[in-house]
């Protein structure tokens, strides 16, 4: 399977830089997601790979082949857009067959291949329905079928589910995962929705507002080990605190102003962490234990007052104000616990956390 490689790619629109010196390798045969806020340049990267735009600087490779100057229709790349732009006056068969018929493929061959891709997207029963008779999700599947019938090496998906409602989107995500693992085509999926990216991706890249790629990794690596506060805050929810590193007798310590000194784990790879240096601590709300009672022997804890309680169904969110004025979010699973204490507004609570769950980030 061929990797897609962007080498030092820059893109300006009317002199305004959108991408500056972006280098990125998209592993062949994988489901790859590009996640970032709106306007970060995700679609621009997709359009560059698809050949709808040319880079201002840099090169794009598919495997060993430099495809930078190869026209769109000669690239083995196909695209599914958010607006799926089907031909409304044609039925499902005609929409899916269109690309093959204009290329003069024999009608028996067309028939066979249309059947096959409609089966892949679960629409074989709808083959002679008109587009207007289909739901939004079915129409998006027709668009997918139309894109994969040419057996592209790469399928580019630009927010393909944005127009669908939540339930349908969740179902389509699972179907896309299945489709990708059957076809083994490289899928490049652009979204601003972290849930979608975490759900589908084998590998994902996080882009910031400036069009820089902050981190590439598996969903788990990105969520559990974000490399920057941007990634920690953009993917999931987190609490960020500021601290100063100190050398402790029993390992590493961090001092947080007005709260005290706490134990943290410093991975050897984070060579930038120095005694006396300022760091950010990222601690996910679900990694914190909230209790009214004091548990002996737990060194990492904060005392605070409950300022808000939000019931989310599966979990409850507590906003707790610490002595230093900072609000910490805590998510607690709503399991049936026999001896679970009832926590109320204005209650004084302890927040317990473990050093392994804190990620130290560069300020
Ligand atoms: P995203 O997909 O992350 O939302 P885009 O790649 O669509 O971001 O856009 C990145 C930036 O480039 C935005 O500021 C957008 O306004 C600008 N941009 C995108 N396409 C064009 C274009 N054809 N002409 C001028 N500016 C553009």
mmCIF file of C-alpha atoms and ligand atoms in Angstrom:
data_model
loop_
_atom_site.group_PDB
_atom_site.id
_atom_site.type_symbol
_atom_site.label_atom_id
_atom_site.label_comp_id
_atom_site.label_asym_id
_atom_site.label_seq_id
_atom_site.Cartn_x
_atom_site.Cartn_y
_atom_site.Cartn_z
ATOM 1 C CA UNK A 1 0.000 0.000 0.000
ATOM 2 C CA UNK A 2 1.310 3.394 -0.990
ATOM 3 C CA UNK A 3 1.830 6.120 1.567
ATOM 4 C CA UNK A 4 0.740 9.655 0.789
ATOM 5 C CA UNK A 5 3.579 12.016 1.606
ATOM 6 C CA UNK A 6 3.460 15.804 1.811
ATOM 7 C CA UNK A 7 6.990 17.226 1.741
ATOM 8 C CA UNK A 8 7.438 20.792 2.963
ATOM 9 C CA UNK A 9 4.134 21.865 1.500
ATOM 10 C CA UNK A 10 3.036 25.491 1.694
ATOM 11 C CA UNK A 11 -0.144 26.974 0.308
ATOM 12 C CA UNK A 12 -1.091 30.622 -0.030
ATOM 13 C CA UNK A 13 -4.395 32.024 -1.184
ATOM 14 C CA UNK A 14 -3.938 35.543 -2.603
ATOM 15 C CA UNK A 15 -0.674 35.910 -0.688
ATOM 16 C CA UNK A 16 -2.249 34.760 2.589
ATOM 17 C CA UNK A 17 -0.492 31.662 3.957
ATOM 18 C CA UNK A 18 -2.833 28.819 4.940
ATOM 19 C CA UNK A 19 -0.263 26.037 5.175
ATOM 20 C CA UNK A 20 3.402 26.702 5.926
ATOM 21 C CA UNK A 21 6.003 23.998 5.445
ATOM 22 C CA UNK A 22 3.733 21.070 6.286
ATOM 23 C CA UNK A 23 5.296 17.612 6.138
ATOM 24 C CA UNK A 24 3.035 14.666 6.685
ATOM 25 C CA UNK A 25 3.003 10.945 5.955
ATOM 26 C CA UNK A 26 -0.368 9.244 5.631
ATOM 27 C CA UNK A 27 0.147 5.483 5.953
ATOM 28 C CA UNK A 28 -1.180 3.511 2.973
ATOM 29 C CA UNK A 29 -4.138 1.203 3.568
ATOM 30 C CA UNK A 30 -5.164 2.949 6.769
ATOM 31 C CA UNK A 31 -8.136 4.962 7.909
ATOM 32 C CA UNK A 32 -6.515 8.333 8.512
ATOM 33 C CA UNK A 33 -8.330 11.276 10.100
ATOM 34 C CA UNK A 34 -7.331 14.911 9.900
ATOM 35 C CA UNK A 35 -8.845 16.763 12.851
ATOM 36 C CA UNK A 36 -8.715 20.475 13.562
ATOM 37 C CA UNK A 37 -10.845 23.547 14.143
ATOM 38 C CA UNK A 38 -12.680 25.155 11.285
ATOM 39 C CA UNK A 39 -10.317 27.173 9.083
ATOM 40 C CA UNK A 40 -7.165 25.281 10.088
ATOM 41 C CA UNK A 41 -6.489 24.104 6.532
ATOM 42 C CA UNK A 42 -7.791 20.526 6.559
ATOM 43 C CA UNK A 43 -9.808 20.861 3.365
ATOM 44 C CA UNK A 44 -6.861 22.577 1.727
ATOM 45 C CA UNK A 45 -4.687 19.524 2.463
ATOM 46 C CA UNK A 46 -7.392 17.275 1.027
ATOM 47 C CA UNK A 47 -7.731 19.412 -2.091
ATOM 48 C CA UNK A 48 -3.963 19.329 -2.574
ATOM 49 C CA UNK A 49 -3.937 15.524 -2.365
ATOM 50 C CA UNK A 50 -6.885 15.364 -4.763
ATOM 51 C CA UNK A 51 -5.220 17.730 -7.218
ATOM 52 C CA UNK A 52 -7.917 20.409 -6.994
ATOM 53 C CA UNK A 53 -5.217 22.807 -5.806
ATOM 54 C CA UNK A 54 -1.469 22.938 -6.383
ATOM 55 C CA UNK A 55 0.980 23.725 -3.576
ATOM 56 C CA UNK A 56 2.691 27.123 -3.567
ATOM 57 C CA UNK A 57 5.778 25.208 -2.456
ATOM 58 C CA UNK A 58 6.681 21.602 -1.755
ATOM 59 C CA UNK A 59 5.746 18.231 -3.232
ATOM 60 C CA UNK A 60 3.149 15.517 -2.840
ATOM 61 C CA UNK A 61 3.930 11.836 -3.367
ATOM 62 C CA UNK A 62 1.764 8.759 -3.737
ATOM 63 C CA UNK A 63 4.213 5.996 -2.953
ATOM 64 C CA UNK A 64 7.389 6.843 -4.884
ATOM 65 C CA UNK A 65 5.580 8.867 -7.510
ATOM 66 C CA UNK A 66 5.622 12.652 -7.326
ATOM 67 C CA UNK A 67 2.027 13.573 -8.138
ATOM 68 C CA UNK A 68 2.296 17.315 -7.494
ATOM 69 C CA UNK A 69 1.724 18.260 -11.124
ATOM 70 C CA UNK A 70 -0.488 15.357 -12.168
ATOM 71 C CA UNK A 71 -4.032 16.442 -13.070
ATOM 72 C CA UNK A 72 -6.914 15.364 -10.820
ATOM 73 C CA UNK A 73 -8.440 12.929 -13.293
ATOM 74 C CA UNK A 74 -5.143 11.080 -13.687
ATOM 75 C CA UNK A 75 -4.638 10.555 -9.957
ATOM 76 C CA UNK A 76 -5.874 7.316 -8.430
ATOM 77 C CA UNK A 77 -7.728 9.404 -5.902
ATOM 78 C CA UNK A 78 -11.437 9.952 -5.431
ATOM 79 C CA UNK A 79 -13.374 12.320 -3.220
ATOM 80 C CA UNK A 80 -16.617 12.285 -1.250
ATOM 81 C CA UNK A 81 -17.787 15.741 -0.268
ATOM 82 C CA UNK A 82 -20.246 16.902 2.344
ATOM 83 C CA UNK A 83 -22.576 18.074 -0.430
ATOM 84 C CA UNK A 84 -22.722 14.838 -2.300
ATOM 85 C CA UNK A 85 -23.958 16.382 -5.553
ATOM 86 C CA UNK A 86 -25.751 13.362 -6.989
ATOM 87 C CA UNK A 87 -27.591 13.703 -10.297
ATOM 88 C CA UNK A 88 -31.203 14.104 -9.130
ATOM 89 C CA UNK A 89 -32.758 13.065 -12.458
ATOM 90 C CA UNK A 90 -30.861 9.751 -12.541
ATOM 91 C CA UNK A 91 -31.560 6.668 -10.461
ATOM 92 C CA UNK A 92 -29.088 4.990 -8.131
ATOM 93 C CA UNK A 93 -27.693 2.700 -10.825
ATOM 94 C CA UNK A 94 -27.135 5.565 -13.275
ATOM 95 C CA UNK A 95 -25.500 7.756 -10.638
ATOM 96 C CA UNK A 96 -23.060 5.043 -9.620
ATOM 97 C CA UNK A 97 -22.399 3.900 -13.195
ATOM 98 C CA UNK A 98 -21.881 7.396 -14.566
ATOM 99 C CA UNK A 99 -18.073 7.546 -14.239
ATOM 100 C CA UNK A 100 -17.665 4.160 -15.905
ATOM 101 C CA UNK A 101 -20.080 4.874 -18.759
ATOM 102 C CA UNK A 102 -18.366 8.113 -19.765
ATOM 103 C CA UNK A 103 -15.109 6.154 -19.853
ATOM 104 C CA UNK A 104 -16.719 3.727 -22.260
ATOM 105 C CA UNK A 105 -16.577 0.659 -20.042
ATOM 106 C CA UNK A 106 -18.662 -2.233 -21.450
ATOM 107 C CA UNK A 107 -22.192 -2.406 -20.084
ATOM 108 C CA UNK A 108 -21.864 -5.932 -18.686
ATOM 109 C CA UNK A 109 -18.777 -4.886 -16.776
ATOM 110 C CA UNK A 110 -20.583 -1.778 -15.508
ATOM 111 C CA UNK A 111 -23.545 -3.859 -14.356
ATOM 112 C CA UNK A 112 -21.256 -6.206 -12.431
ATOM 113 C CA UNK A 113 -19.265 -3.470 -10.761
ATOM 114 C CA UNK A 114 -22.315 -1.401 -9.793
ATOM 115 C CA UNK A 115 -23.877 -4.472 -8.158
ATOM 116 C CA UNK A 116 -20.668 -5.078 -6.262
ATOM 117 C CA UNK A 117 -20.247 -1.568 -4.848
ATOM 118 C CA UNK A 118 -23.945 -1.230 -4.024
ATOM 119 C CA UNK A 119 -23.602 -4.443 -2.077
ATOM 120 C CA UNK A 120 -20.567 -2.987 -0.274
ATOM 121 C CA UNK A 121 -22.578 0.053 0.867
ATOM 122 C CA UNK A 122 -25.737 -1.960 1.582
ATOM 123 C CA UNK A 123 -27.893 -0.462 -1.184
ATOM 124 C CA UNK A 124 -28.397 -3.399 -3.566
ATOM 125 C CA UNK A 125 -32.174 -3.244 -3.026
ATOM 126 C CA UNK A 126 -32.290 0.398 -4.054
ATOM 127 C CA UNK A 127 -30.554 0.029 -7.383
ATOM 128 C CA UNK A 128 -33.429 1.386 -9.523
ATOM 129 C CA UNK A 129 -34.801 3.905 -7.027
ATOM 130 C CA UNK A 130 -34.631 7.550 -7.917
ATOM 131 C CA UNK A 131 -32.407 9.750 -5.787
ATOM 132 C CA UNK A 132 -35.379 11.715 -4.448
ATOM 133 C CA UNK A 133 -36.783 8.542 -2.864
ATOM 134 C CA UNK A 134 -33.699 8.048 -0.692
ATOM 135 C CA UNK A 135 -32.965 9.353 2.803
ATOM 136 C CA UNK A 136 -29.924 11.544 3.482
ATOM 137 C CA UNK A 137 -27.920 8.578 4.739
ATOM 138 C CA UNK A 138 -28.787 6.498 1.683
ATOM 139 C CA UNK A 139 -27.838 9.357 -0.613
ATOM 140 C CA UNK A 140 -24.487 9.623 1.126
ATOM 141 C CA UNK A 141 -23.997 5.903 0.528
ATOM 142 C CA UNK A 142 -24.694 6.398 -3.171
ATOM 143 C CA UNK A 143 -22.001 9.081 -3.160
ATOM 144 C CA UNK A 144 -19.630 6.614 -1.495
ATOM 145 C CA UNK A 145 -20.474 3.896 -4.009
ATOM 146 C CA UNK A 146 -19.843 6.322 -6.849
ATOM 147 C CA UNK A 147 -16.454 7.205 -5.399
ATOM 148 C CA UNK A 148 -15.258 3.643 -4.815
ATOM 149 C CA UNK A 149 -16.441 2.163 -8.116
ATOM 150 C CA UNK A 150 -13.297 3.431 -9.825
ATOM 151 C CA UNK A 151 -11.270 1.472 -7.266
ATOM 152 C CA UNK A 152 -9.167 4.458 -6.242
ATOM 153 C CA UNK A 153 -6.025 3.905 -4.203
ATOM 154 C CA UNK A 154 -7.053 6.795 -2.019
ATOM 155 C CA UNK A 155 -10.494 7.947 -0.934
ATOM 156 C CA UNK A 156 -10.737 11.503 0.352
ATOM 157 C CA UNK A 157 -13.694 12.220 2.606
ATOM 158 C CA UNK A 158 -14.439 15.846 3.463
ATOM 159 C CA UNK A 159 -16.837 15.989 6.428
ATOM 160 C CA UNK A 160 -18.990 13.427 4.599
ATOM 161 C CA UNK A 161 -21.476 12.982 7.432
ATOM 162 C CA UNK A 162 -21.924 16.603 8.492
ATOM 163 C CA UNK A 163 -25.402 16.829 6.957
ATOM 164 C CA UNK A 164 -26.724 13.745 8.779
ATOM 165 C CA UNK A 165 -28.347 13.541 12.196
ATOM 166 C CA UNK A 166 -26.454 12.117 15.170
ATOM 167 C CA UNK A 167 -27.885 8.580 15.213
ATOM 168 C CA UNK A 168 -27.359 8.114 11.498
ATOM 169 C CA UNK A 169 -23.877 9.594 11.713
ATOM 170 C CA UNK A 170 -22.909 7.073 14.386
ATOM 171 C CA UNK A 171 -24.173 4.212 12.221
ATOM 172 C CA UNK A 172 -22.438 5.511 9.100
ATOM 173 C CA UNK A 173 -19.155 5.813 11.009
ATOM 174 C CA UNK A 174 -19.261 2.106 11.822
ATOM 175 C CA UNK A 175 -20.148 1.317 8.202
ATOM 176 C CA UNK A 176 -17.255 3.422 6.945
ATOM 177 C CA UNK A 177 -14.860 1.537 9.209
ATOM 178 C CA UNK A 178 -16.149 -1.774 7.846
ATOM 179 C CA UNK A 179 -15.980 -0.538 4.266
ATOM 180 C CA UNK A 180 -12.397 0.639 4.688
ATOM 181 C CA UNK A 181 -11.257 -2.626 6.216
ATOM 182 C CA UNK A 182 -12.891 -4.551 3.355
ATOM 183 C CA UNK A 183 -11.511 -2.374 0.560
ATOM 184 C CA UNK A 184 -8.097 -1.691 2.149
ATOM 185 C CA UNK A 185 -8.187 1.623 0.303
ATOM 186 C CA UNK A 186 -6.426 4.483 2.084
ATOM 187 C CA UNK A 187 -9.173 6.685 3.557
ATOM 188 C CA UNK A 188 -8.326 10.287 4.422
ATOM 189 C CA UNK A 189 -11.148 11.692 6.516
ATOM 190 C CA UNK A 190 -11.403 15.385 7.323
ATOM 191 C CA UNK A 191 -13.476 16.500 10.284
ATOM 192 C CA UNK A 192 -13.673 19.135 13.004
ATOM 193 C CA UNK A 193 -15.520 16.622 15.190
ATOM 194 C CA UNK A 194 -13.246 14.839 17.651
ATOM 195 C CA UNK A 195 -15.779 12.069 18.264
ATOM 196 C CA UNK A 196 -15.808 11.164 14.563
ATOM 197 C CA UNK A 197 -12.025 11.230 14.319
ATOM 198 C CA UNK A 198 -11.494 9.144 17.460
ATOM 199 C CA UNK A 199 -14.099 6.634 16.253
ATOM 200 C CA UNK A 200 -12.828 5.989 12.733
ATOM 201 C CA UNK A 201 -9.110 6.599 12.755
ATOM 202 C CA UNK A 202 -6.260 4.112 12.783
ATOM 203 C CA UNK A 203 -4.018 7.153 12.795
ATOM 204 C CA UNK A 204 -5.023 10.778 13.263
ATOM 205 C CA UNK A 205 -3.343 14.151 12.874
ATOM 206 C CA UNK A 206 -4.326 17.215 14.885
ATOM 207 C CA UNK A 207 -4.061 20.619 13.213
ATOM 208 C CA UNK A 208 -4.142 23.964 15.016
ATOM 209 C CA UNK A 209 -5.606 27.286 13.847
ATOM 210 C CA UNK A 210 -2.309 28.231 12.187
ATOM 211 C CA UNK A 211 -2.356 25.214 9.885
ATOM 212 C CA UNK A 212 0.415 23.402 11.768
ATOM 213 C CA UNK A 213 0.185 19.715 12.559
ATOM 214 C CA UNK A 214 0.605 19.448 16.331
ATOM 215 C CA UNK A 215 0.531 15.677 16.745
ATOM 216 C CA UNK A 216 0.104 12.451 14.815
ATOM 217 C CA UNK A 217 -0.762 9.177 16.501
ATOM 218 C CA UNK A 218 -3.393 6.586 17.262
ATOM 219 C CA UNK A 219 -6.582 7.911 18.876
ATOM 220 C CA UNK A 220 -5.441 6.433 22.179
ATOM 221 C CA UNK A 221 -1.998 8.065 21.992
ATOM 222 C CA UNK A 222 -3.572 11.418 21.157
ATOM 223 C CA UNK A 223 -6.114 11.213 23.963
ATOM 224 C CA UNK A 224 -3.895 9.738 26.658
ATOM 225 C CA UNK A 225 -0.621 11.428 25.757
ATOM 226 C CA UNK A 226 -1.283 14.799 24.133
ATOM 227 C CA UNK A 227 1.939 16.653 23.362
ATOM 228 C CA UNK A 228 0.556 20.167 23.739
ATOM 229 C CA UNK A 229 -2.162 21.964 25.640
ATOM 230 C CA UNK A 230 -3.866 22.652 22.295
ATOM 231 C CA UNK A 231 -4.203 18.919 21.623
ATOM 232 C CA UNK A 232 -5.167 18.168 25.237
ATOM 233 C CA UNK A 233 -7.960 20.766 25.093
ATOM 234 C CA UNK A 234 -9.110 20.131 21.520
ATOM 235 C CA UNK A 235 -9.451 16.368 21.850
ATOM 236 C CA UNK A 236 -11.683 15.667 24.818
ATOM 237 C CA UNK A 237 -11.986 17.827 27.910
ATOM 238 C CA UNK A 238 -9.172 18.469 30.317
ATOM 239 C CA UNK A 239 -8.093 20.514 33.315
ATOM 240 C CA UNK A 240 -4.918 22.537 32.814
ATOM 241 C CA UNK A 241 -2.925 23.768 35.831
ATOM 242 C CA UNK A 242 0.377 25.628 35.987
ATOM 243 C CA UNK A 243 3.246 24.415 38.091
ATOM 244 C CA UNK A 244 6.972 24.588 38.786
ATOM 245 C CA UNK A 245 9.137 21.476 38.713
ATOM 246 C CA UNK A 246 11.098 20.621 41.834
ATOM 247 C CA UNK A 247 13.546 17.885 42.608
ATOM 248 C CA UNK A 248 12.075 15.645 45.292
ATOM 249 C CA UNK A 249 13.636 12.977 47.450
ATOM 250 C CA UNK A 250 11.167 10.385 46.109
ATOM 251 C CA UNK A 251 11.103 11.245 42.448
ATOM 252 C CA UNK A 252 9.689 14.298 40.766
ATOM 253 C CA UNK A 253 7.595 16.950 42.374
ATOM 254 C CA UNK A 254 5.663 19.865 41.032
ATOM 255 C CA UNK A 255 4.615 22.912 43.005
ATOM 256 C CA UNK A 256 1.287 24.524 42.207
ATOM 257 C CA UNK A 257 0.920 28.005 43.632
ATOM 258 C CA UNK A 258 -1.437 28.141 46.638
ATOM 259 C CA UNK A 259 -2.135 24.398 46.438
ATOM 260 C CA UNK A 260 1.100 22.751 47.522
ATOM 261 C CA UNK A 261 3.563 20.206 46.159
ATOM 262 C CA UNK A 262 2.561 17.040 44.344
ATOM 263 C CA UNK A 263 4.157 13.958 42.886
ATOM 264 C CA UNK A 264 4.232 13.619 39.113
ATOM 265 C CA UNK A 265 5.726 11.099 36.705
ATOM 266 C CA UNK A 266 8.276 12.532 34.279
ATOM 267 C CA UNK A 267 8.837 10.363 31.201
ATOM 268 C CA UNK A 268 12.489 10.156 30.152
ATOM 269 C CA UNK A 269 11.490 11.329 26.668
ATOM 270 C CA UNK A 270 10.476 14.744 28.002
ATOM 271 C CA UNK A 271 13.999 16.074 28.181
ATOM 272 C CA UNK A 272 12.751 19.663 28.221
ATOM 273 C CA UNK A 273 11.460 19.237 31.764
ATOM 274 C CA UNK A 274 14.027 20.803 34.122
ATOM 275 C CA UNK A 275 14.120 21.473 37.859
ATOM 276 C CA UNK A 276 12.733 24.927 38.453
ATOM 277 C CA UNK A 277 11.110 24.965 35.005
ATOM 278 C CA UNK A 278 7.490 25.969 34.470
ATOM 279 C CA UNK A 279 5.132 23.282 33.183
ATOM 280 C CA UNK A 280 1.459 22.761 32.474
ATOM 281 C CA UNK A 281 -0.340 19.811 33.983
ATOM 282 C CA UNK A 282 -3.191 18.232 32.025
ATOM 283 C CA UNK A 283 -5.569 16.047 34.017
ATOM 284 C CA UNK A 284 -8.683 14.567 32.408
ATOM 285 C CA UNK A 285 -11.942 15.023 34.384
ATOM 286 C CA UNK A 286 -12.654 11.267 34.401
ATOM 287 C CA UNK A 287 -9.276 10.531 35.987
ATOM 288 C CA UNK A 288 -10.225 12.377 39.180
ATOM 289 C CA UNK A 289 -11.999 10.749 42.113
ATOM 290 C CA UNK A 290 -14.350 13.025 44.054
ATOM 291 C CA UNK A 291 -15.193 12.269 47.716
ATOM 292 C CA UNK A 292 -16.421 14.151 50.762
ATOM 293 C CA UNK A 293 -14.417 11.921 53.036
ATOM 294 C CA UNK A 294 -10.692 11.904 53.608
ATOM 295 C CA UNK A 295 -8.915 8.807 52.316
ATOM 296 C CA UNK A 296 -5.727 8.109 54.252
ATOM 297 C CA UNK A 297 -2.492 7.539 52.413
ATOM 298 C CA UNK A 298 -3.414 9.436 49.255
ATOM 299 C CA UNK A 299 -0.810 12.141 48.754
ATOM 300 C CA UNK A 300 -2.135 13.757 45.578
ATOM 301 C CA UNK A 301 -5.377 15.465 46.537
ATOM 302 C CA UNK A 302 -6.959 18.886 46.419
ATOM 303 C CA UNK A 303 -9.628 20.337 48.668
ATOM 304 C CA UNK A 304 -12.407 22.355 47.056
ATOM 305 C CA UNK A 305 -16.032 23.475 47.071
ATOM 306 C CA UNK A 306 -18.642 22.140 44.641
ATOM 307 C CA UNK A 307 -19.917 25.030 42.507
ATOM 308 C CA UNK A 308 -21.951 23.202 39.884
ATOM 309 C CA UNK A 309 -23.379 19.752 39.274
ATOM 310 C CA UNK A 310 -24.502 18.754 35.777
ATOM 311 C CA UNK A 311 -26.229 15.458 35.167
ATOM 312 C CA UNK A 312 -25.226 13.959 31.781
ATOM 313 C CA UNK A 313 -27.049 10.615 32.006
ATOM 314 C CA UNK A 314 -24.101 8.285 31.781
ATOM 315 C CA UNK A 315 -21.996 10.513 34.003
ATOM 316 C CA UNK A 316 -22.253 13.492 36.318
ATOM 317 C CA UNK A 317 -20.032 16.536 35.988
ATOM 318 C CA UNK A 318 -18.882 18.403 39.086
ATOM 319 C CA UNK A 319 -17.241 21.810 38.906
ATOM 320 C CA UNK A 320 -15.085 22.240 41.982
ATOM 321 C CA UNK A 321 -13.379 25.502 42.999
ATOM 322 C CA UNK A 322 -9.953 24.994 44.555
ATOM 323 C CA UNK A 323 -8.208 27.209 47.101
ATOM 324 C CA UNK A 324 -6.268 28.955 44.310
ATOM 325 C CA UNK A 325 -9.544 29.967 42.664
ATOM 326 C CA UNK A 326 -9.267 27.503 39.773
ATOM 327 C CA UNK A 327 -12.325 25.491 38.738
ATOM 328 C CA UNK A 328 -11.638 21.796 38.199
ATOM 329 C CA UNK A 329 -14.040 19.629 36.204
ATOM 330 C CA UNK A 330 -14.673 16.090 37.381
ATOM 331 C CA UNK A 331 -16.692 13.439 35.523
ATOM 332 C CA UNK A 332 -18.053 10.595 37.560
ATOM 333 C CA UNK A 333 -19.704 7.522 36.055
ATOM 334 C CA UNK A 334 -23.294 7.097 37.222
ATOM 335 C CA UNK A 335 -22.913 3.525 38.380
ATOM 336 C CA UNK A 336 -24.935 2.147 41.243
ATOM 337 C CA UNK A 337 -22.603 2.339 44.182
ATOM 338 C CA UNK A 338 -24.013 1.083 47.404
ATOM 339 C CA UNK A 339 -22.070 3.345 49.669
ATOM 340 C CA UNK A 340 -21.714 6.293 47.270
ATOM 341 C CA UNK A 341 -22.046 9.539 49.198
ATOM 342 C CA UNK A 342 -24.452 12.164 47.960
ATOM 343 C CA UNK A 343 -22.529 15.241 46.866
ATOM 344 C CA UNK A 344 -24.322 18.579 46.844
ATOM 345 C CA UNK A 345 -23.711 22.196 45.895
ATOM 346 C CA UNK A 346 -21.433 23.980 48.349
ATOM 347 C CA UNK A 347 -20.134 20.699 49.754
ATOM 348 C CA UNK A 348 -16.486 20.555 50.632
ATOM 349 C CA UNK A 349 -14.870 17.737 48.682
ATOM 350 C CA UNK A 350 -11.521 16.115 48.137
ATOM 351 C CA UNK A 351 -10.305 15.481 44.588
ATOM 352 C CA UNK A 352 -7.956 12.512 44.417
ATOM 353 C CA UNK A 353 -5.708 11.834 41.455
ATOM 354 C CA UNK A 354 -2.783 9.658 40.542
ATOM 355 C CA UNK A 355 0.492 10.882 39.196
ATOM 356 C CA UNK A 356 0.353 8.513 36.196
ATOM 357 C CA UNK A 357 -2.728 10.325 34.945
ATOM 358 C CA UNK A 358 -1.145 13.748 34.744
ATOM 359 C CA UNK A 359 0.433 14.699 31.422
ATOM 360 C CA UNK A 360 3.146 17.350 31.701
ATOM 361 C CA UNK A 361 3.124 19.861 28.870
ATOM 362 C CA UNK A 362 5.469 22.591 27.766
ATOM 363 C CA UNK A 363 4.300 26.088 28.567
HETATM 364 P P1 LIG B 1 -10.740 23.755 7.171
HETATM 365 O O1 LIG B 1 -11.018 22.679 6.201
HETATM 366 O O2 LIG B 1 -9.804 23.316 8.261
HETATM 367 O O3 LIG B 1 -11.960 24.395 7.729
HETATM 368 P P2 LIG B 1 -9.804 25.248 4.864
HETATM 369 O O4 LIG B 1 -8.680 24.474 4.313
HETATM 370 O O5 LIG B 1 -11.136 25.137 4.215
HETATM 371 O O6 LIG B 1 -9.926 24.906 6.435
HETATM 372 O O7 LIG B 1 -9.424 26.785 4.900
HETATM 373 C C1 LIG B 1 -8.238 27.266 5.511
HETATM 374 C C2 LIG B 1 -8.141 28.767 5.263
HETATM 375 O O8 LIG B 1 -7.955 29.008 3.883
HETATM 376 C C3 LIG B 1 -9.378 29.539 5.661
HETATM 377 O O9 LIG B 1 -8.964 30.727 6.260
HETATM 378 C C4 LIG B 1 -10.064 29.790 4.353
HETATM 379 O O10 LIG B 1 -10.801 30.990 4.405
HETATM 380 C C5 LIG B 1 -8.927 29.888 3.370
HETATM 381 N N1 LIG B 1 -9.298 29.434 2.017
HETATM 382 C C6 LIG B 1 -9.686 28.180 1.702
HETATM 383 N N2 LIG B 1 -9.934 28.072 0.370
HETATM 384 C C7 LIG B 1 -9.714 29.300 -0.160
HETATM 385 C C8 LIG B 1 -9.782 29.841 -1.488
HETATM 386 N N3 LIG B 1 -10.132 29.100 -2.539
HETATM 387 N N4 LIG B 1 -9.468 31.142 -1.644
HETATM 388 C C9 LIG B 1 -9.090 31.900 -0.599
HETATM 389 N N5 LIG B 1 -8.996 31.456 0.675
HETATM 390 C C10 LIG B 1 -9.300 30.173 0.897
#
